[in-house]
Amino acid sequence: MIATTTTAVPNAPTLSDLRALNEAAMPSLFQLPPEVEELRDEVRDFAQTVVKPRTLANDLAPADEFDWEMVEAGHRLGLLRLTMPKDLGGRGMGVLGVAVAMEEIASVCASTALIFGASLLGQTSVLFSGDQQLQARFLPSFLGDRPVLACNAITEETAGCDLLIPEHAELAEDVMTARRDGDHFVLDGVKRFITNGKVAEWAAVFANIEGNPGATGLTVFIVPLDSEGVTRGAVADKMGYRACLGTTLTFEDVRVPEENIVFGEGGGWNYLTVQSNQARSIVAAISTGVARGAFEIAKEWAGERVQAGKPLYEHQFTARKLAEMSSKIEASRLLYLQAAHQADNMLPAPVYGPAVAKMYADRAAIEVAEEAMSIVGARGYCREHAVEKLVRESFGARIYEGTPEVLALAITGALYGRRL
Amino acid sequence: MTVQDPQLFTDAFRAALTDAEFATLLKERDFSLQFVLTGGSGTAFLLDSDGVHDGAPRPASLRLEVRPEALHLILLGRLGVTRAIVDRSLVAKGPVPRVRQLADLLPPLGRAYAQLAPAPSGA
Ligand SMILES: Cc1cc2nc3c(=O)[nH]c(=O)nc-3n(C[C@H](O)[C@H](O)[C@H](O)COP(=O)(O)OP(=O)(O)OC[C@H]3O[C@@H](n4cnc5c(N)ncnc54)[C@H](O)[C@@H]3O)c2cc1C
């Protein structure tokens, strides 16, 4: 018989926990800037102390209930003005900072992350345009004491992915129209599944200038949602992402002054691709957070739960599951960090990196959450268990900001140097 | 000279640097700009507080890969930097806050360029 000794192996820092690597004097190809590390600490504390205790209640609440108190706590931290430059009163963060913050929140509640993420996305067009007149009109409300949200309205009843693939512009049907009337445009149409649509102050609305086929005249309009003719409809009763409200927004003869156009008439497509490439790194971070949240629960459980006389993690099949889950989280995080770093150092951000990061991380989140539930067993299949909610949430990011099929067109198009 | 002629830009930028205030601004901000003209010649030159240098002699704070027609319009104030980025006639590589600082640097360059640029034909 071979004698064996059990030696305690110290917890090695993971591959992608950059600060832990640094503290352990382990080699790392890159580090997070100190201000991003600081933000991560603040947001981690917010996620653990404010979001986590309310997450199950928010998930089980009726579809149209909204937790303004939680949003207000995030607002005090500056989460609703995260990307506004410091000289405008914001926190001056780039895509990397937002992504890292979103991972922290999503590790306990992806839908809370999306409340903040969708509002920041709504602001992006106004911020990025550099249009001082629009900025003066639409940004100061995010600096007050009261939390204010924005939203981004693209999806329609007949046009979903068609509004995310520029090459399909001509094929999109029955797209919301914008008809010129003097120095105004009149908007008519219906937007679906708009995160924050129920509660936002204004929306970045994508509409087709009348007379252009399909969505070839896509244009961005900033529309205050208390404008005459705007109706906030029912909230979608979603399987997951229940803390953020996805709403139908109906626009009937809504008059919008022409100065509310961002990037000019017909500038919608070019802008949309810029916006998507930035947002995809952030959604990849949300998926990474979901995977991490589920993994942490499974890891803890596998350490405590004893079957056949030993903790689950010592059983080889479970050990393998945990190892694969951990590897997927590492890969997801490294991919989104690299994609976000590119977005902060290249305008327009490249197509390839963010699409790869999102495609991988979205799939990893589903796989990791599913394995986490299997490790927890029956308890994890019950409504009141956090892992059950993470399983439902893991499917959400695969739909918004580019399905795997949309991402595949972007990635393969980039590989061949053309748009598919 | 035509808009396509890279020398038009380099001559204008050299002229801009004779404005001491502009040269100081570049120096104080430690700002250098690598221009790469796309869609044809691929000409590259670097502007810093010391002058305009051929090629890419050292790393710059920002690298602007830009179509000459777009650079022409940007310098004349007829095309905004963000619009050029969105329509992909300009790709800016470097920290995004540096891109925002272009707002302070472009007017002096534009003034010098306007002295040399060919008069608009019709439009
Ligand atoms: C949690 C959540 C939040 C959301 N928030 C917002 C928001 O804030 N604003 C907003 O505008 N929208 C939002 N959406 C909507 C989302 O962007 C759309 O659902 C998405 O773009 C897909 O559109 P669709 O659902 O109409 O699916 P469809 O476009 O009908 O697609 C259905 C299926 O067909 C596939 N498919 C479609 N076209 C092709 C193709 N050309 N080739 C191959 N396969 C294809 C898709 O990949 C998908 O699998 C949100 C959705 C969710 C789930």
PDB file of C-alpha atoms in Angstrom, chain B:
ATOM      1  CA  MET B   1      -2.476  70.905 -54.084  1.00  0.00           C
ATOM      2  CA  THR B   2      -5.528  68.736 -53.495  1.00  0.00           C
ATOM      3  CA  VAL B   3      -7.209  67.648 -50.313  1.00  0.00           C
ATOM      4  CA  GLN B   4      -5.602  64.257 -50.873  1.00  0.00           C
ATOM      5  CA  ASP B   5      -2.102  65.684 -50.636  1.00  0.00           C
ATOM      6  CA  PRO B   6      -0.613  64.796 -47.252  1.00  0.00           C
ATOM      7  CA  GLN B   7       1.806  67.660 -47.479  1.00  0.00           C
ATOM      8  CA  LEU B   8      -1.048  70.071 -47.070  1.00  0.00           C
ATOM      9  CA  PHE B   9      -1.634  68.720 -43.585  1.00  0.00           C
ATOM     10  CA  THR B  10       2.001  68.594 -42.563  1.00  0.00           C
ATOM     11  CA  ASP B  11       2.633  72.127 -43.826  1.00  0.00           C
ATOM     12  CA  ALA B  12      -0.395  73.390 -41.940  1.00  0.00           C
ATOM     13  CA  PHE B  13       0.604  71.627 -38.747  1.00  0.00           C
ATOM     14  CA  ARG B  14       4.143  73.017 -38.960  1.00  0.00           C
ATOM     15  CA  ALA B  15       2.614  76.456 -39.361  1.00  0.00           C
ATOM     16  CA  ALA B  16       0.363  75.854 -36.348  1.00  0.00           C
ATOM     17  CA  LEU B  17       3.385  75.035 -34.231  1.00  0.00           C
ATOM     18  CA  THR B  18       4.789  78.517 -34.817  1.00  0.00           C
ATOM     19  CA  ASP B  19       1.996  79.648 -32.524  1.00  0.00           C
ATOM     20  CA  ALA B  20       3.840  79.411 -29.197  1.00  0.00           C
ATOM     21  CA  GLU B  21       0.604  79.017 -27.268  1.00  0.00           C
ATOM     22  CA  PHE B  22      -0.309  75.903 -29.233  1.00  0.00           C
ATOM     23  CA  ALA B  23       3.153  74.368 -28.887  1.00  0.00           C
ATOM     24  CA  THR B  24       3.038  75.013 -25.137  1.00  0.00           C
ATOM     25  CA  LEU B  25      -0.386  73.409 -24.876  1.00  0.00           C
ATOM     26  CA  LEU B  26       0.945  70.256 -26.531  1.00  0.00           C
ATOM     27  CA  LYS B  27       3.972  70.245 -24.266  1.00  0.00           C
ATOM     28  CA  GLU B  28       2.050  70.878 -21.055  1.00  0.00           C
ATOM     29  CA  ARG B  29      -0.357  68.077 -21.813  1.00  0.00           C
ATOM     30  CA  ASP B  30       2.415  65.856 -23.059  1.00  0.00           C
ATOM     31  CA  PHE B  31       0.274  65.358 -26.137  1.00  0.00           C
ATOM     32  CA  SER B  32       1.446  63.911 -29.415  1.00  0.00           C
ATOM     33  CA  LEU B  33      -0.677  62.877 -32.372  1.00  0.00           C
ATOM     34  CA  GLN B  34       0.138  60.143 -34.826  1.00  0.00           C
ATOM     35  CA  PHE B  35      -1.751  60.631 -38.088  1.00  0.00           C
ATOM     36  CA  VAL B  36      -2.174  57.759 -40.503  1.00  0.00           C
ATOM     37  CA  LEU B  37      -3.980  58.737 -43.690  1.00  0.00           C
ATOM     38  CA  THR B  38      -6.147  55.840 -44.796  1.00  0.00           C
ATOM     39  CA  GLY B  39      -7.784  54.851 -48.039  1.00  0.00           C
ATOM     40  CA  GLY B  40      -4.768  55.542 -50.264  1.00  0.00           C
ATOM     41  CA  SER B  41      -1.207  56.533 -49.594  1.00  0.00           C
ATOM     42  CA  GLY B  42      -1.096  55.303 -45.998  1.00  0.00           C
ATOM     43  CA  THR B  43       1.108  58.295 -45.216  1.00  0.00           C
ATOM     44  CA  ALA B  44       2.000  58.605 -41.568  1.00  0.00           C
ATOM     45  CA  PHE B  45       3.333  61.565 -39.636  1.00  0.00           C
ATOM     46  CA  LEU B  46       3.617  62.540 -36.024  1.00  0.00           C
ATOM     47  CA  LEU B  47       2.857  65.912 -34.505  1.00  0.00           C
ATOM     48  CA  ASP B  48       4.300  66.877 -31.142  1.00  0.00           C
ATOM     49  CA  SER B  49       5.495  70.088 -29.536  1.00  0.00           C
ATOM     50  CA  ASP B  50       8.873  69.718 -31.294  1.00  0.00           C
ATOM     51  CA  GLY B  51       7.530  69.523 -34.806  1.00  0.00           C
ATOM     52  CA  VAL B  52       6.003  67.329 -37.467  1.00  0.00           C
ATOM     53  CA  HIS B  53       7.934  64.130 -38.089  1.00  0.00           C
ATOM     54  CA  ASP B  54       7.658  61.670 -40.948  1.00  0.00           C
ATOM     55  CA  GLY B  55       6.479  58.152 -40.240  1.00  0.00           C
ATOM     56  CA  ALA B  56       5.976  56.841 -36.726  1.00  0.00           C
ATOM     57  CA  PRO B  57       9.232  57.649 -34.946  1.00  0.00           C
ATOM     58  CA  ARG B  58       7.808  56.983 -31.446  1.00  0.00           C
ATOM     59  CA  PRO B  59       4.545  56.042 -29.768  1.00  0.00           C
ATOM     60  CA  ALA B  60       2.044  58.900 -29.572  1.00  0.00           C
ATOM     61  CA  SER B  61      -0.677  59.791 -27.064  1.00  0.00           C
ATOM     62  CA  LEU B  62      -3.248  59.233 -29.786  1.00  0.00           C
ATOM     63  CA  ARG B  63      -3.141  57.561 -33.159  1.00  0.00           C
ATOM     64  CA  LEU B  64      -5.678  58.902 -35.628  1.00  0.00           C
ATOM     65  CA  GLU B  65      -6.328  56.698 -38.648  1.00  0.00           C
ATOM     66  CA  VAL B  66      -8.300  59.027 -40.843  1.00  0.00           C
ATOM     67  CA  ARG B  67      -9.407  59.478 -44.409  1.00  0.00           C
ATOM     68  CA  PRO B  68      -7.831  62.630 -45.875  1.00  0.00           C
ATOM     69  CA  GLU B  69     -11.261  63.956 -46.941  1.00  0.00           C
ATOM     70  CA  ALA B  70     -12.507  63.533 -43.381  1.00  0.00           C
ATOM     71  CA  LEU B  71      -9.434  65.194 -41.861  1.00  0.00           C
ATOM     72  CA  HIS B  72      -9.941  68.069 -44.286  1.00  0.00           C
ATOM     73  CA  LEU B  73     -13.537  68.525 -43.106  1.00  0.00           C
ATOM     74  CA  ILE B  74     -12.641  68.084 -39.424  1.00  0.00           C
ATOM     75  CA  LEU B  75      -9.961  70.761 -39.632  1.00  0.00           C
ATOM     76  CA  LEU B  76     -12.332  73.131 -41.368  1.00  0.00           C
ATOM     77  CA  GLY B  77     -14.874  72.519 -38.597  1.00  0.00           C
ATOM     78  CA  ARG B  78     -17.359  70.959 -41.006  1.00  0.00           C
ATOM     79  CA  LEU B  79     -17.242  67.465 -39.514  1.00  0.00           C
ATOM     80  CA  GLY B  80     -17.259  66.753 -35.789  1.00  0.00           C
ATOM     81  CA  VAL B  81     -14.784  64.249 -34.392  1.00  0.00           C
ATOM     82  CA  THR B  82     -17.498  62.022 -32.925  1.00  0.00           C
ATOM     83  CA  ARG B  83     -19.459  62.056 -36.179  1.00  0.00           C
ATOM     84  CA  ALA B  84     -16.302  61.021 -38.031  1.00  0.00           C
ATOM     85  CA  ILE B  85     -15.774  58.217 -35.507  1.00  0.00           C
ATOM     86  CA  VAL B  86     -19.355  57.045 -35.780  1.00  0.00           C
ATOM     87  CA  ASP B  87     -19.220  56.957 -39.585  1.00  0.00           C
ATOM     88  CA  ARG B  88     -15.817  55.264 -39.351  1.00  0.00           C
ATOM     89  CA  SER B  89     -13.922  57.784 -41.423  1.00  0.00           C
ATOM     90  CA  LEU B  90     -11.795  58.263 -38.298  1.00  0.00           C
ATOM     91  CA  VAL B  91     -10.505  55.609 -35.908  1.00  0.00           C
ATOM     92  CA  ALA B  92      -8.892  56.986 -32.767  1.00  0.00           C
ATOM     93  CA  LYS B  93      -6.536  54.664 -30.898  1.00  0.00           C
ATOM     94  CA  GLY B  94      -5.501  55.744 -27.437  1.00  0.00           C
ATOM     95  CA  PRO B  95      -7.250  56.595 -24.170  1.00  0.00           C
ATOM     96  CA  VAL B  96     -10.762  57.930 -24.748  1.00  0.00           C
ATOM     97  CA  PRO B  97     -10.239  60.978 -22.458  1.00  0.00           C
ATOM     98  CA  ARG B  98      -7.420  62.002 -24.838  1.00  0.00           C
ATOM     99  CA  VAL B  99      -9.932  61.961 -27.693  1.00  0.00           C
ATOM    100  CA  ARG B 100     -12.061  64.448 -25.772  1.00  0.00           C
ATOM    101  CA  GLN B 101      -9.023  66.721 -25.452  1.00  0.00           C
ATOM    102  CA  LEU B 102      -8.890  67.020 -29.232  1.00  0.00           C
ATOM    103  CA  ALA B 103     -11.551  69.677 -28.858  1.00  0.00           C
ATOM    104  CA  ASP B 104      -8.849  72.039 -27.534  1.00  0.00           C
ATOM    105  CA  LEU B 105      -6.201  71.087 -30.071  1.00  0.00           C
ATOM    106  CA  LEU B 106      -8.119  71.087 -33.305  1.00  0.00           C
ATOM    107  CA  PRO B 107      -9.024  74.793 -33.536  1.00  0.00           C
ATOM    108  CA  PRO B 108      -5.398  76.037 -33.801  1.00  0.00           C
ATOM    109  CA  LEU B 109      -4.623  73.284 -36.313  1.00  0.00           C
ATOM    110  CA  GLY B 110      -7.787  74.161 -38.195  1.00  0.00           C
ATOM    111  CA  ARG B 111      -6.913  77.854 -38.358  1.00  0.00           C
ATOM    112  CA  ALA B 112      -3.520  77.071 -39.859  1.00  0.00           C
ATOM    113  CA  TYR B 113      -5.039  74.581 -42.257  1.00  0.00           C
ATOM    114  CA  ALA B 114      -7.717  77.018 -43.425  1.00  0.00           C
ATOM    115  CA  GLN B 115      -4.934  79.330 -44.664  1.00  0.00           C
ATOM    116  CA  LEU B 116      -3.574  76.620 -46.968  1.00  0.00           C
ATOM    117  CA  ALA B 117      -6.556  74.448 -47.842  1.00  0.00           C
ATOM    118  CA  PRO B 118      -7.990  74.587 -51.357  1.00  0.00           C
ATOM    119  CA  ALA B 119     -11.147  76.647 -51.601  1.00  0.00           C
ATOM    120  CA  PRO B 120     -14.301  74.526 -51.515  1.00  0.00           C
ATOM    121  CA  SER B 121     -15.518  73.677 -54.992  1.00  0.00           C
ATOM    122  CA  GLY B 122     -19.135  74.709 -55.096  1.00  0.00           C
ATOM    123  CA  ALA B 123     -20.606  73.111 -51.959  1.00  0.00           C
TER     124      ALA B 123
END
